[in-house]
Structure formats: C-alpha cells, structure tokens
Amino acid sequence: MQKEQVLQNFGLTKAEVQLYLTLLSIGEGTAAELAKKTNTNRTFTYDRLKKLLGTGLVSYTVKDNKKYFKPAEPSQLLAILKEKEEQIKDVLPELEKLKAPRMEGPNVNIFSSKKGVRTALNLILKDRKQVYIYGSIERFRKSMESFYTIWNTQRAKEKIQVKVLSNEEIQMELAETDILPEEERSSITTFTFGDKVIIVLWGDIPVAILIENEEIAKDNIAFFNAIWEREIKIYSGVHGIVKAFYELISTPSSAHWGIGYSWALAQVYGKQMSYDWHQVRLKNGIVSCLLSYDDARSQEYFRARMKRWRDFIIRFLDKDICGPACITLSDHMIATFIYTEKKLKVIVSKNKETISAYKRYFETLWEKAER
C-alpha cells in the first residue's frame, strides 16, 4: 500500500498528507514557503498546519518573529496510535453500557463501500472462529486489493481455520478447499462463523450484509457441510482434472486402476503434472494398472512410461471397448474424465457400491487386454 494511502487511512486529508511529506523532505519551513512548495494559498496551508499541530504530527519554533513548522518523527505515528487506543480502552466500559438491549430475531446490518466491507470482515479476525466460505475468493482478492493480503495474513497469524467451497483455484494458508461445478459460479461470497453470516456482493461499490443469528448460522454451516460431504461432485477445466488425479492417490489405496486412458488425455494435463503425480504415487506406495486405447500414439506414449516408472503397468484395448471417457478409481473414489467435449469435466463419486462394481468391471477387461 502506498504511504499516501496509509496516512489517509490514519485520518489525514490528501492535502494534510502532502503537507506532512513536504515537511519531512525539507526539515522545516514557514507557512508561506510550504504554500509555495505545495502549490496552495497561504490561508489554506495555515489551516492545514493547525490541524496537523492538533494531531501532534507538526510542531513549530519562532525565529525572527516568524513561525517555522517542523514535522514529527514518523515513529510518532505509532505513539499517537497507541495513545488513541488507550483512550478508547478507557471509555469502552461506558460505551458498552450505552448499548441497547439485544433484540430478538436476526440482527441485520448493511455495510457499503470497501471500508464497510473491511469493517464487516474484520469481525472474523475478532471472533477467531472457524470460517466456512462459499463462493468467489478471486472477487474478494481483486475488489479488496491489499486488504485481502492483510486480512489473510492476520487470519493465519490468529490460527483461524477456513473451509472453502469455490469453483476457483485457491491457495490459502490454513485452508481446506473443495471445488464447486462451473454452473455454480457466483459473484457473491458468503462467510459463516460462530453465530454470524456475512454475505458480500462484489461490484463497483461492494456491499456486505451481516446477519447475527445462531440458528441462521447453524443452518448455513449444515448446508455447507452437505455440499462438502456429498458423494458425487463435478469438477471443471484442467484444474478439475488435475485435482481429481491427485485425490485418487492422496490417501493409501491397494492400487490405482483406470480404463480409457490415451495419448489425447495426457496432452490435457501435460508432462510436468504427470511427472509430479508419479512422484506422489510412488511416495504413497500405490501401484497403477491402466487400460489404454490401442492406437499408435497411446501405445508409444505409455510403453515409454512403463519403462520409466516403477509399478506402472499398462495393457491395451480397442477404443470401443474402453468407452468414450476415462474412468479411473482407487479404494476410496472413482472419477470419470470427460475430456473429448468442448468443456472438460470430471465426475467424482465416493459411492462404495459404484467403486466395487467398477473394480469387477476393470478385472474383466484386464484379462481381455493386450499385454
């Protein structure tokens, strides 16, 4: 964040910030000299100096019957901030007594503008409860700019855990994430924590709706968990394909099986991902047995990789028998990769009966396949 913006957030106007920075650069000066350097009239400059004198950021000395204004050391900003904090602490008990009795039913407040959204989201840092986030993280990051980084860093520092449901690729510390289908893309983000729900509508002027109600918060978390724990999920795009591949080998499994692999699918996720994936697979001690299309490109591609990677066994079957999509599974999940259409999709299921049925189907095809 720019120093000018930080100082304005401290409570100074743009003109006062310019005046203080000018004084820092020249050491001291009269009102007339400062007016000239800041390209403002003397009366306006003198009024601004009076305000800065009141904050303690400027002092003056008299030489030859003239006032020479001098800037306070930048470190004085922290002292002023500490003094304000202590003053607020002194009156907090009185302010708490003035609060009206809590009304029954949901308490709803609306915060408009980025400053309002900051005020609402800072409640998460104050409450320090686990947060359930549903919707767009990217809109949060783009709209709130540096505040997103500051908020996220402070959240991690306070050890506040988050669970995120979004259709975006997300990198957040202390966060568990799961992907929503592309069809559920939204420009709204919902934060649920403790007995509070914050719904943020991202736009040119973002709006945050704060709902304080234990029952509503519990219902929201129950809805979130129902989606989080669903047996069947749909991932989209290359990111969805990569996520599903890693989920297949993320926990111990007696093996990893697949039907309908091909050179064409390998082009979607790329060589580097394939290399990294095999490293994880071998680290977790998982054997991979795959049935590939028997076209020339697929045979050349997979035979080379069988030589390179340990516990990686490929057999080949006619494309019509393998089917139009890649179906791959482990002990805990099954994923169907639809990569031949315009929109890449992965259907992930954790249904035990489905997994068991496809294991038997794989064994039948495995016996028929070319070694």
Tab-separated table of C-alpha atoms in Angstrom:
chain	number	residue	atom	x	y	z
A	1	MET	CA	0.000	0.000	0.000
A	2	GLN	CA	1.320	3.499	-0.861
A	3	LYS	CA	2.465	5.695	2.040
A	4	GLU	CA	-0.022	8.416	0.998
A	5	GLN	CA	-2.931	5.963	1.258
A	6	VAL	CA	-1.746	4.676	4.651
A	7	LEU	CA	-1.559	8.224	6.027
A	8	GLN	CA	-5.044	9.000	4.697
A	9	ASN	CA	-6.305	5.878	6.459
A	10	PHE	CA	-4.701	7.351	9.596
A	11	GLY	CA	-7.263	10.164	9.404
A	12	LEU	CA	-5.467	12.817	7.357
A	13	THR	CA	-6.781	14.509	4.234
A	14	LYS	CA	-4.879	14.333	0.969
A	15	ALA	CA	-3.698	17.959	1.437
A	16	GLU	CA	-2.518	17.240	5.002
A	17	VAL	CA	-0.603	14.188	3.839
A	18	GLN	CA	1.103	16.236	1.119
A	19	LEU	CA	1.997	18.935	3.653
A	20	TYR	CA	3.453	16.463	6.171
A	21	LEU	CA	5.512	14.663	3.495
A	22	THR	CA	6.796	18.024	2.203
A	23	LEU	CA	7.901	18.988	5.731
A	24	LEU	CA	9.681	15.640	6.108
A	25	SER	CA	11.603	16.304	2.901
A	26	ILE	CA	12.678	19.918	3.734
A	27	GLY	CA	13.026	19.691	7.529
A	28	GLU	CA	11.215	22.956	8.384
A	29	GLY	CA	9.539	25.898	6.698
A	30	THR	CA	7.190	28.852	7.100
A	31	ALA	CA	3.555	28.709	6.052
A	32	ALA	CA	4.396	30.854	3.013
A	33	GLU	CA	7.244	28.562	1.954
A	34	LEU	CA	5.083	25.482	2.382
A	35	ALA	CA	2.203	27.057	0.430
A	36	LYS	CA	4.573	27.681	-2.456
A	37	LYS	CA	6.013	24.145	-2.381
A	38	THR	CA	2.564	22.518	-2.229
A	39	ASN	CA	1.056	24.923	-4.777
A	40	THR	CA	-1.714	26.113	-2.421
A	41	ASN	CA	-2.588	29.517	-0.951
A	42	ARG	CA	-1.157	30.582	2.437
A	43	THR	CA	-4.510	30.656	4.282
A	44	PHE	CA	-5.388	27.120	3.173
A	45	THR	CA	-1.907	25.899	4.103
A	46	TYR	CA	-2.059	27.561	7.534
A	47	ASP	CA	-5.435	25.901	8.269
A	48	ARG	CA	-3.975	22.519	7.389
A	49	LEU	CA	-0.952	23.177	9.593
A	50	LYS	CA	-3.261	23.964	12.537
A	51	LYS	CA	-4.899	20.569	12.064
A	52	LEU	CA	-1.502	18.829	11.962
A	53	LEU	CA	-0.422	20.731	15.080
A	54	GLY	CA	-3.515	19.367	16.814
A	55	THR	CA	-2.618	15.775	15.895
A	56	GLY	CA	0.943	16.138	17.149
A	57	LEU	CA	2.456	15.452	13.730
A	58	VAL	CA	3.769	19.052	13.398
A	59	SER	CA	5.375	21.489	15.854
A	60	TYR	CA	6.841	24.963	15.379
A	61	THR	CA	9.557	27.294	16.595
A	62	VAL	CA	9.688	31.102	16.350
A	63	LYS	CA	12.726	32.715	14.747
A	64	ASP	CA	12.886	36.413	13.794
A	65	ASN	CA	9.161	36.738	14.645
A	66	LYS	CA	8.305	34.009	12.123
A	67	LYS	CA	6.815	30.577	12.798
A	68	TYR	CA	8.877	27.719	11.387
A	69	PHE	CA	6.942	24.474	11.219
A	70	LYS	CA	8.727	21.130	11.745
A	71	PRO	CA	7.477	17.550	11.191
A	72	ALA	CA	7.288	14.999	13.987
A	73	GLU	CA	9.385	11.868	13.552
A	74	PRO	CA	7.482	9.207	11.513
A	75	SER	CA	7.740	6.874	14.528
A	76	GLN	CA	5.486	9.351	16.368
A	77	LEU	CA	2.602	7.918	14.303
A	78	LEU	CA	2.788	4.715	16.355
A	79	ALA	CA	2.822	6.683	19.614
A	80	ILE	CA	-0.270	8.634	18.529
A	81	LEU	CA	-1.998	5.414	17.536
A	82	LYS	CA	-1.154	3.872	20.919
A	83	GLU	CA	-2.476	6.941	22.726
A	84	LYS	CA	-5.768	6.733	20.805
A	85	GLU	CA	-6.002	3.029	21.615
A	86	GLU	CA	-5.555	3.735	25.333
A	87	GLN	CA	-8.170	6.497	25.212
A	88	ILE	CA	-10.670	4.130	23.604
A	89	LYS	CA	-9.917	1.443	26.194
A	90	ASP	CA	-10.708	3.968	28.953
A	91	VAL	CA	-14.179	4.715	27.610
A	92	LEU	CA	-15.075	1.205	26.409
A	93	PRO	CA	-16.924	0.264	29.641
A	94	GLU	CA	-19.103	3.375	29.335
A	95	LEU	CA	-19.767	2.689	25.662
A	96	GLU	CA	-20.767	-0.902	26.430
A	97	LYS	CA	-23.314	0.358	28.992
A	98	LEU	CA	-24.898	2.564	26.309
A	99	LYS	CA	-25.628	-0.408	24.032
A	100	ALA	CA	-29.322	-1.078	23.581
A	101	PRO	CA	-30.598	-4.489	24.787
A	102	ARG	CA	-30.244	-7.184	22.127
A	103	MET	CA	-33.435	-7.574	20.138
A	104	GLU	CA	-34.901	-10.991	19.477
A	105	GLY	CA	-34.585	-12.337	15.967
A	106	PRO	CA	-31.765	-11.776	13.460
A	107	ASN	CA	-29.716	-8.616	13.792
A	108	VAL	CA	-29.023	-7.415	10.241
A	109	ASN	CA	-26.577	-4.673	9.285
A	110	ILE	CA	-25.555	-3.480	5.835
A	111	PHE	CA	-22.067	-2.150	5.130
A	112	SER	CA	-21.479	-0.298	1.879
A	113	SER	CA	-18.168	0.527	0.148
A	114	LYS	CA	-14.780	-1.127	0.587
A	115	LYS	CA	-14.347	0.462	4.017
A	116	GLY	CA	-17.657	-1.022	5.117
A	117	VAL	CA	-16.695	-4.462	3.812
A	118	ARG	CA	-13.391	-4.206	5.715
A	119	THR	CA	-15.298	-3.417	8.914
A	120	ALA	CA	-17.543	-6.466	8.429
A	121	LEU	CA	-14.765	-8.911	7.540
A	122	ASN	CA	-12.607	-7.755	10.448
A	123	LEU	CA	-15.252	-9.287	12.716
A	124	ILE	CA	-13.906	-12.680	11.593
A	125	LEU	CA	-10.480	-11.752	12.974
A	126	LYS	CA	-12.085	-10.557	16.200
A	127	ASP	CA	-14.232	-13.686	16.750
A	128	ARG	CA	-11.422	-16.161	15.847
A	129	LYS	CA	-13.913	-18.911	14.949
A	130	GLN	CA	-13.569	-21.375	12.058
A	131	VAL	CA	-14.897	-19.808	8.849
A	132	TYR	CA	-16.956	-21.501	6.139
A	133	ILE	CA	-16.553	-19.640	2.832
A	134	TYR	CA	-18.846	-20.296	-0.109
A	135	GLY	CA	-18.347	-18.526	-3.439
A	136	SER	CA	-15.718	-16.379	-5.106
A	137	ILE	CA	-12.345	-15.812	-3.466
A	138	GLU	CA	-10.962	-14.194	-6.630
A	139	ARG	CA	-13.590	-11.413	-6.500
A	140	PHE	CA	-12.631	-10.829	-2.851
A	141	ARG	CA	-8.945	-10.567	-3.776
A	142	LYS	CA	-9.450	-8.274	-6.778
A	143	SER	CA	-12.017	-5.998	-5.165
A	144	MET	CA	-10.275	-5.510	-1.804
A	145	GLU	CA	-6.712	-5.427	-3.185
A	146	SER	CA	-4.110	-5.109	-0.379
A	147	PHE	CA	-6.723	-5.668	2.338
A	148	TYR	CA	-7.172	-9.255	1.094
A	149	THR	CA	-3.500	-9.998	1.776
A	150	ILE	CA	-3.528	-8.161	5.123
A	151	TRP	CA	-6.731	-9.944	6.222
A	152	ASN	CA	-5.486	-13.367	5.122
A	153	THR	CA	-2.107	-12.893	6.816
A	154	GLN	CA	-3.753	-11.799	10.074
A	155	ARG	CA	-6.200	-14.716	9.869
A	156	ALA	CA	-3.323	-17.183	9.539
A	157	LYS	CA	-1.465	-15.450	12.380
A	158	GLU	CA	-4.524	-15.889	14.605
A	159	LYS	CA	-4.685	-19.583	13.538
A	160	ILE	CA	-8.222	-19.162	12.154
A	161	GLN	CA	-9.080	-22.225	10.042
A	162	VAL	CA	-11.200	-21.898	6.879
A	163	LYS	CA	-13.078	-24.325	4.667
A	164	VAL	CA	-13.740	-23.026	1.155
A	165	LEU	CA	-16.220	-24.138	-1.489
A	166	SER	CA	-15.464	-22.388	-4.784
A	167	ASN	CA	-15.023	-23.135	-8.473
A	168	GLU	CA	-11.718	-21.237	-8.495
A	169	GLU	CA	-8.167	-22.446	-7.939
A	170	ILE	CA	-7.359	-21.339	-4.403
A	171	GLN	CA	-4.127	-21.023	-2.428
A	172	MET	CA	-4.800	-20.017	1.191
A	173	GLU	CA	-2.910	-20.850	4.358
A	174	LEU	CA	-4.770	-22.934	6.975
A	175	ALA	CA	-7.494	-23.712	4.425
A	176	GLU	CA	-9.274	-26.824	3.214
A	177	THR	CA	-10.782	-26.398	-0.244
A	178	ASP	CA	-13.252	-28.191	-2.469
A	179	ILE	CA	-14.381	-27.395	-5.982
A	180	LEU	CA	-17.886	-26.354	-6.999
A	181	PRO	CA	-19.221	-27.054	-10.510
A	182	GLU	CA	-18.735	-24.298	-13.089
A	183	GLU	CA	-22.519	-23.882	-13.185
A	184	GLU	CA	-22.412	-22.679	-9.575
A	185	ARG	CA	-20.053	-19.768	-10.351
A	186	SER	CA	-21.123	-16.722	-8.364
A	187	SER	CA	-20.053	-13.109	-7.830
A	188	ILE	CA	-21.207	-13.380	-4.209
A	189	THR	CA	-19.140	-14.680	-1.283
A	190	THR	CA	-20.666	-15.939	1.957
A	191	PHE	CA	-18.648	-16.138	5.191
A	192	THR	CA	-20.171	-18.091	8.091
A	193	PHE	CA	-18.511	-18.153	11.519
A	194	GLY	CA	-19.779	-18.580	15.053
A	195	ASP	CA	-23.287	-17.086	15.133
A	196	LYS	CA	-22.673	-14.718	12.207
A	197	VAL	CA	-23.105	-14.779	8.432
A	198	ILE	CA	-21.579	-12.156	6.123
A	199	ILE	CA	-22.833	-12.053	2.528
A	200	VAL	CA	-20.670	-9.875	0.275
A	201	LEU	CA	-21.951	-8.679	-3.098
A	202	TRP	CA	-18.906	-7.713	-5.127
A	203	GLY	CA	-19.474	-4.810	-7.502
A	204	ASP	CA	-18.045	-1.371	-8.256
A	205	ILE	CA	-19.267	-0.471	-4.768
A	206	PRO	CA	-19.246	-3.741	-2.764
A	207	VAL	CA	-21.911	-4.347	-0.131
A	208	ALA	CA	-21.645	-6.616	2.930
A	209	ILE	CA	-24.758	-7.898	4.707
A	210	LEU	CA	-24.052	-9.017	8.274
A	211	ILE	CA	-26.612	-11.355	9.865
A	212	GLU	CA	-26.163	-12.167	13.559
A	213	ASN	CA	-28.306	-15.154	14.422
A	214	GLU	CA	-27.230	-18.517	15.795
A	215	GLU	CA	-29.966	-20.513	14.047
A	216	ILE	CA	-29.265	-18.986	10.614
A	217	ALA	CA	-25.512	-19.556	11.055
A	218	LYS	CA	-26.088	-23.215	12.032
A	219	ASP	CA	-28.368	-23.761	9.012
A	220	ASN	CA	-25.735	-22.197	6.743
A	221	ILE	CA	-22.989	-24.463	8.120
A	222	ALA	CA	-25.248	-27.519	7.740
A	223	PHE	CA	-25.906	-26.553	4.095
A	224	PHE	CA	-22.167	-26.036	3.548
A	225	ASN	CA	-21.298	-29.436	5.054
A	226	ALA	CA	-23.988	-31.177	2.993
A	227	ILE	CA	-22.272	-29.946	-0.173
A	228	TRP	CA	-18.792	-30.608	1.233
A	229	GLU	CA	-19.622	-34.233	2.122
A	230	ARG	CA	-21.696	-35.091	-0.956
A	231	GLU	CA	-20.883	-38.434	-2.602
A	232	ILE	CA	-20.892	-37.058	-6.138
A	233	LYS	CA	-19.047	-33.912	-7.263
A	234	ILE	CA	-18.389	-32.288	-10.622
A	235	TYR	CA	-15.061	-30.571	-11.346
A	236	SER	CA	-14.441	-28.438	-14.426
A	237	GLY	CA	-11.453	-27.494	-16.559
A	238	VAL	CA	-7.845	-28.672	-16.492
A	239	HIS	CA	-7.605	-27.702	-12.820
A	240	GLY	CA	-10.512	-30.029	-12.067
A	241	ILE	CA	-8.838	-32.902	-13.916
A	242	VAL	CA	-5.561	-32.383	-12.051
A	243	LYS	CA	-7.346	-32.119	-8.698
A	244	ALA	CA	-9.168	-35.420	-9.292
A	245	PHE	CA	-5.961	-37.206	-10.322
A	246	TYR	CA	-4.253	-36.180	-7.087
A	247	GLU	CA	-7.292	-37.064	-4.956
A	248	LEU	CA	-7.117	-40.619	-6.318
A	249	ILE	CA	-3.682	-41.164	-4.756
A	250	SER	CA	-3.825	-38.748	-1.804
A	251	THR	CA	-4.698	-41.499	0.679
A	252	PRO	CA	-3.460	-45.124	0.896
A	253	SER	CA	-5.049	-47.485	-1.638
A	254	SER	CA	-4.404	-51.111	-2.564
A	255	ALA	CA	-3.931	-49.897	-6.165
A	256	HIS	CA	-4.959	-47.303	-8.731
A	257	TRP	CA	-6.949	-48.585	-11.713
A	258	GLY	CA	-8.036	-46.919	-14.941
A	259	ILE	CA	-9.966	-47.605	-18.137
A	260	GLY	CA	-9.855	-45.497	-21.294
A	261	TYR	CA	-6.511	-43.737	-20.895
A	262	SER	CA	-4.989	-42.276	-24.048
A	263	TRP	CA	-2.319	-40.045	-25.504
A	264	ALA	CA	-5.018	-37.374	-26.012
A	265	LEU	CA	-5.822	-37.246	-22.284
A	266	ALA	CA	-2.121	-36.942	-21.465
A	267	GLN	CA	-1.954	-33.789	-23.604
A	268	VAL	CA	-4.601	-32.160	-21.412
A	269	TYR	CA	-2.705	-32.385	-18.119
A	270	GLY	CA	0.837	-32.220	-19.535
A	271	LYS	CA	4.228	-33.835	-18.871
A	272	GLN	CA	5.122	-31.915	-15.717
A	273	MET	CA	1.899	-32.848	-13.967
A	274	SER	CA	2.418	-36.488	-14.982
A	275	TYR	CA	5.940	-36.418	-13.525
A	276	ASP	CA	4.810	-34.818	-10.236
A	277	TRP	CA	1.839	-37.191	-9.962
A	278	HIS	CA	4.033	-40.292	-10.303
A	279	GLN	CA	6.336	-38.953	-7.583
A	280	VAL	CA	3.392	-38.696	-5.179
A	281	ARG	CA	2.039	-42.112	-6.232
A	282	LEU	CA	5.351	-43.837	-5.576
A	283	LYS	CA	5.827	-41.982	-2.298
A	284	ASN	CA	2.431	-43.336	-1.171
A	285	GLY	CA	3.323	-46.853	-2.374
A	286	ILE	CA	0.449	-47.171	-4.879
A	287	VAL	CA	0.639	-49.490	-7.910
A	288	SER	CA	-1.076	-48.140	-11.040
A	289	CYS	CA	-2.762	-50.535	-13.509
A	290	LEU	CA	-4.255	-48.854	-16.575
A	291	LEU	CA	-6.122	-49.869	-19.723
A	292	SER	CA	-5.243	-47.598	-22.631
A	293	TYR	CA	-6.608	-47.148	-26.136
A	294	ASP	CA	-4.582	-49.290	-28.524
A	295	ASP	CA	-3.912	-46.543	-31.106
A	296	ALA	CA	-0.293	-45.980	-32.161
A	297	ARG	CA	0.253	-42.720	-30.252
A	298	SER	CA	-1.141	-44.109	-26.993
A	299	GLN	CA	0.912	-47.306	-27.290
A	300	GLU	CA	4.123	-45.347	-27.901
A	301	TYR	CA	3.367	-42.898	-25.058
A	302	PHE	CA	2.517	-45.468	-22.375
A	303	ARG	CA	5.121	-48.092	-23.293
A	304	ALA	CA	7.821	-45.440	-22.787
A	305	ARG	CA	6.385	-44.539	-19.392
A	306	MET	CA	6.138	-48.156	-18.273
A	307	LYS	CA	9.912	-48.335	-18.703
A	308	ARG	CA	10.437	-45.107	-16.805
A	309	TRP	CA	8.103	-45.551	-13.829
A	310	ARG	CA	8.093	-48.359	-11.298
A	311	ASP	CA	4.789	-50.147	-10.500
A	312	PHE	CA	3.153	-48.624	-13.591
A	313	ILE	CA	1.505	-51.346	-15.702
A	314	ILE	CA	-0.387	-50.706	-18.939
A	315	ARG	CA	-2.456	-53.002	-21.125
A	316	PHE	CA	-4.215	-52.022	-24.347
A	317	LEU	CA	-7.801	-52.413	-25.550
A	318	ASP	CA	-9.833	-51.260	-28.528
A	319	LYS	CA	-11.269	-47.782	-28.012
A	320	ASP	CA	-14.859	-49.039	-28.483
A	321	ILE	CA	-14.425	-51.433	-25.562
A	322	CYS	CA	-12.710	-48.852	-23.339
A	323	GLY	CA	-15.537	-46.402	-23.917
A	324	PRO	CA	-15.791	-42.665	-24.727
A	325	ALA	CA	-14.355	-41.411	-21.413
A	326	CYS	CA	-11.586	-42.249	-18.975
A	327	ILE	CA	-12.800	-43.973	-15.815
A	328	THR	CA	-10.236	-44.270	-13.033
A	329	LEU	CA	-10.546	-45.354	-9.413
A	330	SER	CA	-8.876	-46.142	-6.121
A	331	ASP	CA	-10.213	-47.791	-2.975
A	332	HIS	CA	-11.962	-44.593	-1.862
A	333	MET	CA	-13.177	-42.853	-5.056
A	334	ILE	CA	-13.954	-43.137	-8.752
A	335	ALA	CA	-13.523	-40.371	-11.322
A	336	THR	CA	-14.922	-40.150	-14.839
A	337	PHE	CA	-12.896	-37.782	-17.061
A	338	ILE	CA	-14.913	-36.321	-19.931
A	339	TYR	CA	-12.137	-34.701	-21.947
A	340	THR	CA	-13.318	-35.194	-25.534
A	341	GLU	CA	-16.040	-32.486	-25.358
A	342	LYS	CA	-15.731	-28.679	-25.529
A	343	LYS	CA	-15.965	-28.329	-21.744
A	344	LEU	CA	-13.625	-30.517	-19.702
A	345	LYS	CA	-15.427	-32.143	-16.793
A	346	VAL	CA	-14.718	-34.725	-14.111
A	347	ILE	CA	-17.472	-36.567	-12.254
A	348	VAL	CA	-16.176	-37.748	-8.890
A	349	SER	CA	-18.036	-40.299	-6.780
A	350	LYS	CA	-17.273	-41.817	-3.382
A	351	ASN	CA	-20.140	-44.288	-3.519
A	352	LYS	CA	-18.772	-47.637	-2.326
A	353	GLU	CA	-21.139	-49.773	-4.436
A	354	THR	CA	-20.102	-47.930	-7.620
A	355	ILE	CA	-16.413	-48.311	-6.795
A	356	SER	CA	-16.850	-52.036	-6.129
A	357	ALA	CA	-18.799	-52.591	-9.385
A	358	TYR	CA	-16.156	-50.827	-11.490
A	359	LYS	CA	-13.354	-52.799	-9.835
A	360	ARG	CA	-15.018	-56.009	-11.009
A	361	TYR	CA	-15.559	-54.498	-14.483
A	362	PHE	CA	-11.887	-53.484	-14.650
A	363	GLU	CA	-10.761	-57.023	-13.738
A	364	THR	CA	-12.870	-58.460	-16.584
A	365	LEU	CA	-11.410	-56.041	-19.151
A	366	TRP	CA	-7.882	-56.503	-17.758
A	367	GLU	CA	-7.972	-60.202	-18.591
A	368	LYS	CA	-9.075	-59.439	-22.180
A	369	ALA	CA	-6.487	-56.736	-22.812
A	370	GLU	CA	-3.256	-56.973	-24.790
A	371	ARG	CA	-0.182	-57.097	-22.558
